[in-house]
Amino acid sequence: MVLRISRGEEKSVPLSKASPMETMRRTVIEISQTPNLTSLSLPKLTLIPLLALSSSIYALSISIRRFLYFTNIFQTHRLPVKVISVGNLTWGGNGKTPMVEFLARWLDASWISPLVLSRGYAGGDEVKMLWRHLRGTSAKIGVGADRVMTAHRSLDRYGHLDPCCSFWADNLLTNEKVDNHSDDGRIGVAILDDGMQHLRLSRDLDIVMVNALMPWGNGWLLPLGPLREPLSALRLADIVIIHHADLISEQNLYNIQSTIREMKDPLPVFFTRMAPCYFATVEEIDTRVPLTAAQGKIFLCVSAIGSPDGFVNCIEKLGALYVDRIDFSDHHMIQAKDVNWIKDISNQLWNKHGVKPVIVVTEKDYDRDQESLRGLHPFDVFILCSRLEFLLRKGRSEVDFKKLVKQLLEMKTKKLSNS
């Protein structure tokens, strides 16, 4: 199912364009993002009892699972290296993958080889993007549903550094090589992508990402709401990152922080955004088209990501003359009928404005559907390339984040050494 929005006018695509499963998926997403459920239409309201029952069963399963791990009935595995978990409470658009990349690049620049552990969900678009972005670095990427086994295979293959040695921590805040063993390819730190729900691996640091555009949805657990964990799970976090913090009001930002403080106080909170860097083209991903190319153009934003509002907002701020959009469900694979639909909308925009529009997608969409996007000829297809950027707020910056990560990892090392 897709949603098309033109200058604030919202309308659903004809049902012939979507399968019943996609239609239901979009309906459930809309319900999960509606804080006041009584404002929903009657057909949607009839789904709430079933969704609420399913959410209750899901909540019970979460509680039982955590109890089994915390009481050691289910075994937790500890790796022989430091583990940083990057997770979230809600589905989609939280900035997990950009944060994983940020950490991997930082570690690599500090002469520490990181191992990224990913399950490769839904076609592995995030993994493909990480492979491209981390080319030429010392980062290794392990993909598999069983991330414990994946981690051990990677550690056996590349070797690992002793986490109790001090040089890796000394390197974290400098680009100077401190030890002649720090760049030999052995793994120094594992980064657990989407790790909040992966309880089998013990971690030394828990970073939780929060989507500022939809922090908690309607406050319910899946499937009635977007929460994968209850808000109380924030108590397990060491650091919280509010992502897309530049796209909401100060009042909304304050409200998010207040909710976080209610769960755990003190809890360090940092703020990030996706900073656009340049456009690439679907014919050649390594081509760099300056952002100024957006000025005065007609754009059709096409995406299948968790939080498309941030993507569209960015294009609008680049000086485009007109912006239309087609939002597919997260991780949607573009089909032949979708290509025809996108072309139809593009031709309508061409006829309306007298200028051939440019189709623009995210990097995740490119890595998921390269061949389908090449089929959109004769329209040009741009790829918006962005990176995670820390915002200076409340006296906290990227430098402060790095210092805190180093401090927390050192504290964990001392605890393990003394135990």
CSV table of N, CA and C in Angstrom, one decimal, residues 2-105:
chain,number,residue,atom,x,y,z
A,2,VAL,N,0.5,2.3,-0.7
A,2,VAL,CA,1.2,3.5,-0.8
A,2,VAL,C,0.3,4.6,-0.3
A,3,LEU,N,0.9,5.7,0.1
A,3,LEU,CA,0.2,6.9,0.4
A,3,LEU,C,0.8,8.0,-0.4
A,4,ARG,N,0.0,8.8,-1.1
A,4,ARG,CA,0.5,9.9,-1.9
A,4,ARG,C,0.0,11.2,-1.3
A,5,ILE,N,0.9,12.1,-1.1
A,5,ILE,CA,0.6,13.4,-0.5
A,5,ILE,C,1.1,14.5,-1.4
A,6,SER,N,0.3,15.5,-1.7
A,6,SER,CA,0.7,16.6,-2.6
A,6,SER,C,0.4,17.9,-1.8
A,7,ARG,N,1.4,18.6,-1.4
A,7,ARG,CA,1.2,19.9,-0.7
A,7,ARG,C,0.2,19.9,0.4
A,8,GLY,N,0.3,18.9,1.2
A,8,GLY,CA,-0.6,18.8,2.4
A,8,GLY,C,-1.9,18.0,2.1
A,9,GLU,N,-2.2,17.8,0.8
A,9,GLU,CA,-3.4,17.1,0.4
A,9,GLU,C,-3.1,15.6,0.5
A,10,GLU,N,-3.8,14.8,1.3
A,10,GLU,CA,-3.5,13.4,1.5
A,10,GLU,C,-4.6,12.6,0.9
A,11,LYS,N,-4.2,11.6,0.1
A,11,LYS,CA,-5.2,10.7,-0.5
A,11,LYS,C,-4.6,9.3,-0.6
A,12,SER,N,-5.4,8.3,-0.4
A,12,SER,CA,-4.9,6.9,-0.6
A,12,SER,C,-4.9,6.5,-2.0
A,13,VAL,N,-4.0,5.7,-2.4
A,13,VAL,CA,-4.0,5.1,-3.8
A,13,VAL,C,-5.1,4.2,-3.9
A,14,PRO,N,-5.7,4.1,-5.1
A,14,PRO,CA,-6.8,3.2,-5.4
A,14,PRO,C,-6.5,1.8,-4.9
A,15,LEU,N,-7.5,1.1,-4.4
A,15,LEU,CA,-7.3,-0.2,-3.8
A,15,LEU,C,-6.7,-1.2,-4.8
A,16,SER,N,-7.0,-1.0,-6.1
A,16,SER,CA,-6.5,-1.9,-7.1
A,16,SER,C,-4.9,-1.8,-7.2
A,17,LYS,N,-4.4,-0.8,-6.6
A,17,LYS,CA,-2.9,-0.7,-6.6
A,17,LYS,C,-2.3,-1.4,-5.5
A,18,ALA,N,-3.1,-1.9,-4.5
A,18,ALA,CA,-2.5,-2.6,-3.3
A,18,ALA,C,-3.1,-3.9,-3.0
A,19,SER,N,-2.4,-4.8,-2.5
A,19,SER,CA,-2.9,-6.1,-2.1
A,19,SER,C,-3.7,-5.9,-0.8
A,20,PRO,N,-4.6,-6.9,-0.5
A,20,PRO,CA,-5.3,-6.8,0.8
A,20,PRO,C,-4.3,-6.8,2.0
A,21,MET,N,-3.2,-7.5,1.9
A,21,MET,CA,-2.2,-7.5,3.0
A,21,MET,C,-1.6,-6.1,3.2
A,22,GLU,N,-1.2,-5.5,2.0
A,22,GLU,CA,-0.6,-4.2,2.1
A,22,GLU,C,-1.7,-3.1,2.6
A,23,THR,N,-2.9,-3.3,2.2
A,23,THR,CA,-4.0,-2.4,2.7
A,23,THR,C,-4.1,-2.5,4.2
A,24,MET,N,-4.1,-3.7,4.7
A,24,MET,CA,-4.2,-3.9,6.1
A,24,MET,C,-3.0,-3.4,6.9
A,25,ARG,N,-1.9,-3.6,6.3
A,25,ARG,CA,-0.6,-3.1,6.9
A,25,ARG,C,-0.7,-1.6,7.1
A,26,ARG,N,-1.1,-0.9,6.0
A,26,ARG,CA,-1.2,0.6,6.1
A,26,ARG,C,-2.2,1.0,7.1
A,27,THR,N,-3.3,0.3,7.2
A,27,THR,CA,-4.3,0.6,8.2
A,27,THR,C,-3.8,0.5,9.6
A,28,VAL,N,-3.1,-0.6,9.9
A,28,VAL,CA,-2.5,-0.8,11.2
A,28,VAL,C,-1.5,0.3,11.5
A,29,ILE,N,-0.7,0.7,10.5
A,29,ILE,CA,0.3,1.7,10.8
A,29,ILE,C,-0.4,3.0,11.1
A,30,GLU,N,-1.5,3.3,10.4
A,30,GLU,CA,-2.2,4.6,10.7
A,30,GLU,C,-2.8,4.6,12.1
A,31,ILE,N,-3.4,3.4,12.5
A,31,ILE,CA,-3.9,3.3,13.8
A,31,ILE,C,-2.8,3.5,14.9
A,32,SER,N,-1.6,2.9,14.6
A,32,SER,CA,-0.6,3.0,15.6
A,32,SER,C,0.0,4.4,15.8
A,33,GLN,N,-0.2,5.2,14.8
A,33,GLN,CA,0.3,6.6,14.8
A,33,GLN,C,-0.7,7.6,15.2
A,34,THR,N,-1.9,7.1,15.6
A,34,THR,CA,-3.0,8.0,16.0
A,34,THR,C,-3.1,8.1,17.5
A,35,PRO,N,-2.7,9.2,18.2
A,35,PRO,CA,-2.7,9.2,19.7
A,35,PRO,C,-4.1,9.1,20.2
A,36,ASN,N,-5.1,9.7,19.6
A,36,ASN,CA,-6.5,9.6,20.0
A,36,ASN,C,-7.3,8.6,19.2
A,37,LEU,N,-7.4,7.4,19.7
A,37,LEU,CA,-8.0,6.3,18.9
A,37,LEU,C,-9.5,6.6,18.6
A,38,THR,N,-10.1,7.4,19.4
A,38,THR,CA,-11.6,7.6,19.1
A,38,THR,C,-11.8,8.5,17.9
A,39,SER,N,-10.7,9.1,17.4
A,39,SER,CA,-10.8,9.9,16.2
A,39,SER,C,-10.8,9.1,14.9
A,40,LEU,N,-10.6,7.8,15.0
A,40,LEU,CA,-10.5,7.0,13.8
A,40,LEU,C,-11.9,6.7,13.2
A,41,SER,N,-11.9,6.3,12.0
A,41,SER,CA,-13.2,6.0,11.3
A,41,SER,C,-13.7,4.7,11.9
A,42,LEU,N,-15.0,4.5,11.7
A,42,LEU,CA,-15.6,3.3,12.2
A,42,LEU,C,-15.0,2.0,11.8
A,43,PRO,N,-14.7,1.8,10.5
A,43,PRO,CA,-14.0,0.5,10.1
A,43,PRO,C,-12.7,0.3,10.8
A,44,LYS,N,-12.0,1.4,11.0
A,44,LYS,CA,-10.7,1.2,11.8
A,44,LYS,C,-11.0,0.9,13.3
A,45,LEU,N,-12.0,1.5,13.8
A,45,LEU,CA,-12.3,1.2,15.2
A,45,LEU,C,-12.7,-0.2,15.5
A,46,THR,N,-13.3,-0.9,14.5
A,46,THR,CA,-13.7,-2.3,14.7
A,46,THR,C,-12.5,-3.2,14.8
A,47,LEU,N,-11.3,-2.7,14.3
A,47,LEU,CA,-10.1,-3.5,14.4
A,47,LEU,C,-9.4,-3.4,15.8
A,48,ILE,N,-9.8,-2.4,16.6
A,48,ILE,CA,-9.0,-2.1,17.8
A,48,ILE,C,-9.1,-3.3,18.8
A,49,PRO,N,-10.3,-3.9,19.1
A,49,PRO,CA,-10.4,-5.0,20.0
A,49,PRO,C,-9.4,-6.1,19.7
A,50,LEU,N,-9.4,-6.5,18.4
A,50,LEU,CA,-8.5,-7.6,18.0
A,50,LEU,C,-7.0,-7.2,18.2
A,51,LEU,N,-6.7,-6.0,17.7
A,51,LEU,CA,-5.3,-5.5,17.9
A,51,LEU,C,-4.9,-5.3,19.3
A,52,ALA,N,-5.8,-4.9,20.2
A,52,ALA,CA,-5.5,-4.7,21.6
A,52,ALA,C,-5.3,-6.1,22.3
A,53,LEU,N,-6.0,-7.1,21.9
A,53,LEU,CA,-5.8,-8.5,22.4
A,53,LEU,C,-4.4,-9.0,22.0
A,54,SER,N,-4.1,-8.7,20.7
A,54,SER,CA,-2.8,-9.2,20.2
A,54,SER,C,-1.7,-8.4,20.9
A,55,SER,N,-1.9,-7.1,21.2
A,55,SER,CA,-0.9,-6.4,21.9
A,55,SER,C,-0.7,-6.9,23.3
A,56,SER,N,-1.8,-7.3,24.0
A,56,SER,CA,-1.7,-7.9,25.3
A,56,SER,C,-0.9,-9.2,25.3
A,57,ILE,N,-1.1,-10.0,24.3
A,57,ILE,CA,-0.4,-11.3,24.2
A,57,ILE,C,1.1,-11.0,24.0
A,58,TYR,N,1.3,-10.0,23.1
A,58,TYR,CA,2.7,-9.6,22.8
A,58,TYR,C,3.4,-9.1,24.1
A,59,ALA,N,2.7,-8.3,24.9
A,59,ALA,CA,3.3,-7.8,26.1
A,59,ALA,C,3.6,-8.9,27.1
A,60,LEU,N,2.8,-9.9,27.2
A,60,LEU,CA,3.0,-11.0,28.0
A,60,LEU,C,4.2,-11.8,27.6
A,61,SER,N,4.4,-12.0,26.3
A,61,SER,CA,5.5,-12.7,25.7
A,61,SER,C,6.8,-12.0,26.0
A,62,ILE,N,6.8,-10.7,25.9
A,62,ILE,CA,8.0,-9.9,26.2
A,62,ILE,C,8.4,-10.1,27.7
A,63,SER,N,7.4,-10.0,28.6
A,63,SER,CA,7.7,-10.1,30.0
A,63,SER,C,8.3,-11.4,30.3
A,64,ILE,N,7.7,-12.5,29.8
A,64,ILE,CA,8.1,-13.9,30.1
A,64,ILE,C,9.6,-14.0,29.5
A,65,ARG,N,9.8,-13.5,28.3
A,65,ARG,CA,11.1,-13.7,27.7
A,65,ARG,C,12.2,-13.0,28.5
A,66,ARG,N,11.9,-11.7,28.9
A,66,ARG,CA,12.9,-11.0,29.7
A,66,ARG,C,13.1,-11.7,31.1
A,67,PHE,N,12.1,-12.2,31.7
A,67,PHE,CA,12.2,-12.9,32.9
A,67,PHE,C,13.1,-14.1,32.8
A,68,LEU,N,12.9,-14.9,31.7
A,68,LEU,CA,13.7,-16.1,31.5
A,68,LEU,C,15.2,-15.7,31.3
A,69,TYR,N,15.5,-14.6,30.6
A,69,TYR,CA,16.9,-14.2,30.5
A,69,TYR,C,17.5,-13.6,31.8
A,70,PHE,N,16.7,-12.8,32.4
A,70,PHE,CA,17.2,-12.1,33.6
A,70,PHE,C,17.4,-13.1,34.8
A,71,THR,N,16.7,-14.2,34.8
A,71,THR,CA,16.9,-15.2,35.8
A,71,THR,C,17.8,-16.3,35.4
A,72,ASN,N,18.5,-16.1,34.2
A,72,ASN,CA,19.5,-17.1,33.7
A,72,ASN,C,18.9,-18.4,33.3
A,73,ILE,N,17.6,-18.5,33.1
A,73,ILE,CA,17.0,-19.7,32.6
A,73,ILE,C,17.3,-19.9,31.1
A,74,PHE,N,17.3,-18.7,30.4
A,74,PHE,CA,17.8,-18.7,29.1
A,74,PHE,C,19.2,-18.1,29.2
A,75,GLN,N,20.2,-18.7,28.5
A,75,GLN,CA,21.6,-18.3,28.7
A,75,GLN,C,21.9,-17.0,27.8
A,76,THR,N,22.6,-16.1,28.5
A,76,THR,CA,23.1,-14.9,27.8
A,76,THR,C,24.6,-15.2,27.5
A,77,HIS,N,25.0,-14.8,26.3
A,77,HIS,CA,26.4,-15.1,25.8
A,77,HIS,C,27.2,-13.8,25.9
A,78,ARG,N,28.4,-13.9,26.4
A,78,ARG,CA,29.3,-12.7,26.5
A,78,ARG,C,30.4,-12.9,25.5
A,79,LEU,N,30.6,-11.9,24.6
A,79,LEU,CA,31.7,-12.0,23.6
A,79,LEU,C,33.0,-11.6,24.3
A,80,PRO,N,34.2,-12.0,23.7
A,80,PRO,CA,35.5,-11.6,24.3
A,80,PRO,C,35.9,-10.2,23.9
A,81,VAL,N,34.9,-9.4,23.4
A,81,VAL,CA,35.2,-8.0,23.0
A,81,VAL,C,34.1,-7.1,23.6
A,82,LYS,N,34.3,-5.8,23.6
A,82,LYS,CA,33.2,-4.9,24.0
A,82,LYS,C,32.1,-5.0,23.0
A,83,VAL,N,30.8,-4.9,23.5
A,83,VAL,CA,29.6,-4.9,22.7
A,83,VAL,C,28.8,-3.6,22.9
A,84,ILE,N,28.6,-2.9,21.9
A,84,ILE,CA,27.7,-1.7,21.9
A,84,ILE,C,26.4,-2.0,21.2
A,85,SER,N,25.3,-1.9,21.9
A,85,SER,CA,24.0,-2.2,21.3
A,85,SER,C,23.4,-0.9,20.8
A,86,VAL,N,22.9,-0.9,19.6
A,86,VAL,CA,22.1,0.3,19.1
A,86,VAL,C,20.7,-0.3,18.8
A,87,GLY,N,19.7,0.2,19.6
A,87,GLY,CA,18.4,-0.3,19.4
A,87,GLY,C,17.3,0.8,19.5
A,88,ASN,N,16.1,0.4,19.5
A,88,ASN,CA,15.0,1.3,19.5
A,88,ASN,C,13.8,0.7,20.2
A,89,LEU,N,12.8,1.6,20.5
A,89,LEU,CA,11.6,1.1,21.1
A,89,LEU,C,10.5,1.0,20.1
A,90,THR,N,10.5,1.7,19.0
A,90,THR,CA,9.4,1.6,18.0
A,90,THR,C,10.0,1.2,16.6
A,91,TRP,N,9.1,0.9,15.7
A,91,TRP,CA,9.6,0.4,14.4
A,91,TRP,C,9.9,1.6,13.5
A,92,GLY,N,10.9,1.5,12.7
A,92,GLY,CA,11.2,2.4,11.6
A,92,GLY,C,11.5,3.8,11.9
A,93,GLY,N,12.5,4.4,11.2
A,93,GLY,CA,12.8,5.8,11.2
A,93,GLY,C,13.5,6.3,12.4
A,94,ASN,N,14.2,5.4,13.2
A,94,ASN,CA,14.8,5.9,14.4
A,94,ASN,C,16.3,6.2,14.2
A,95,GLY,N,16.8,5.9,13.1
A,95,GLY,CA,18.2,6.3,12.8
A,95,GLY,C,19.2,5.3,13.3
A,96,LYS,N,18.8,4.0,13.5
A,96,LYS,CA,19.7,3.0,14.0
A,96,LYS,C,20.9,2.8,13.0
A,97,THR,N,20.6,2.6,11.8
A,97,THR,CA,21.7,2.3,10.8
A,97,THR,C,22.7,3.4,10.7
A,98,PRO,N,22.2,4.7,10.6
A,98,PRO,CA,23.2,5.8,10.6
A,98,PRO,C,24.0,5.9,11.8
A,99,MET,N,23.4,5.5,13.0
A,99,MET,CA,24.2,5.5,14.2
A,99,MET,C,25.2,4.4,14.2
A,100,VAL,N,24.8,3.2,13.7
A,100,VAL,CA,25.8,2.1,13.6
A,100,VAL,C,27.0,2.5,12.7
A,101,GLU,N,26.7,3.2,11.6
A,101,GLU,CA,27.7,3.6,10.7
A,101,GLU,C,28.6,4.7,11.4
A,102,PHE,N,28.0,5.6,12.1
A,102,PHE,CA,28.8,6.6,12.8
A,102,PHE,C,29.7,6.0,13.8
A,103,LEU,N,29.3,5.0,14.6
A,103,LEU,CA,30.1,4.3,15.5
A,103,LEU,C,31.3,3.6,14.8
A,104,ALA,N,30.9,2.9,13.7
A,104,ALA,CA,31.9,2.1,13.0
A,104,ALA,C,33.0,3.0,12.5
A,105,ARG,N,32.6,4.1,11.9
A,105,ARG,CA,33.6,5.1,11.4
A,105,ARG,C,34.5,5.7,12.5
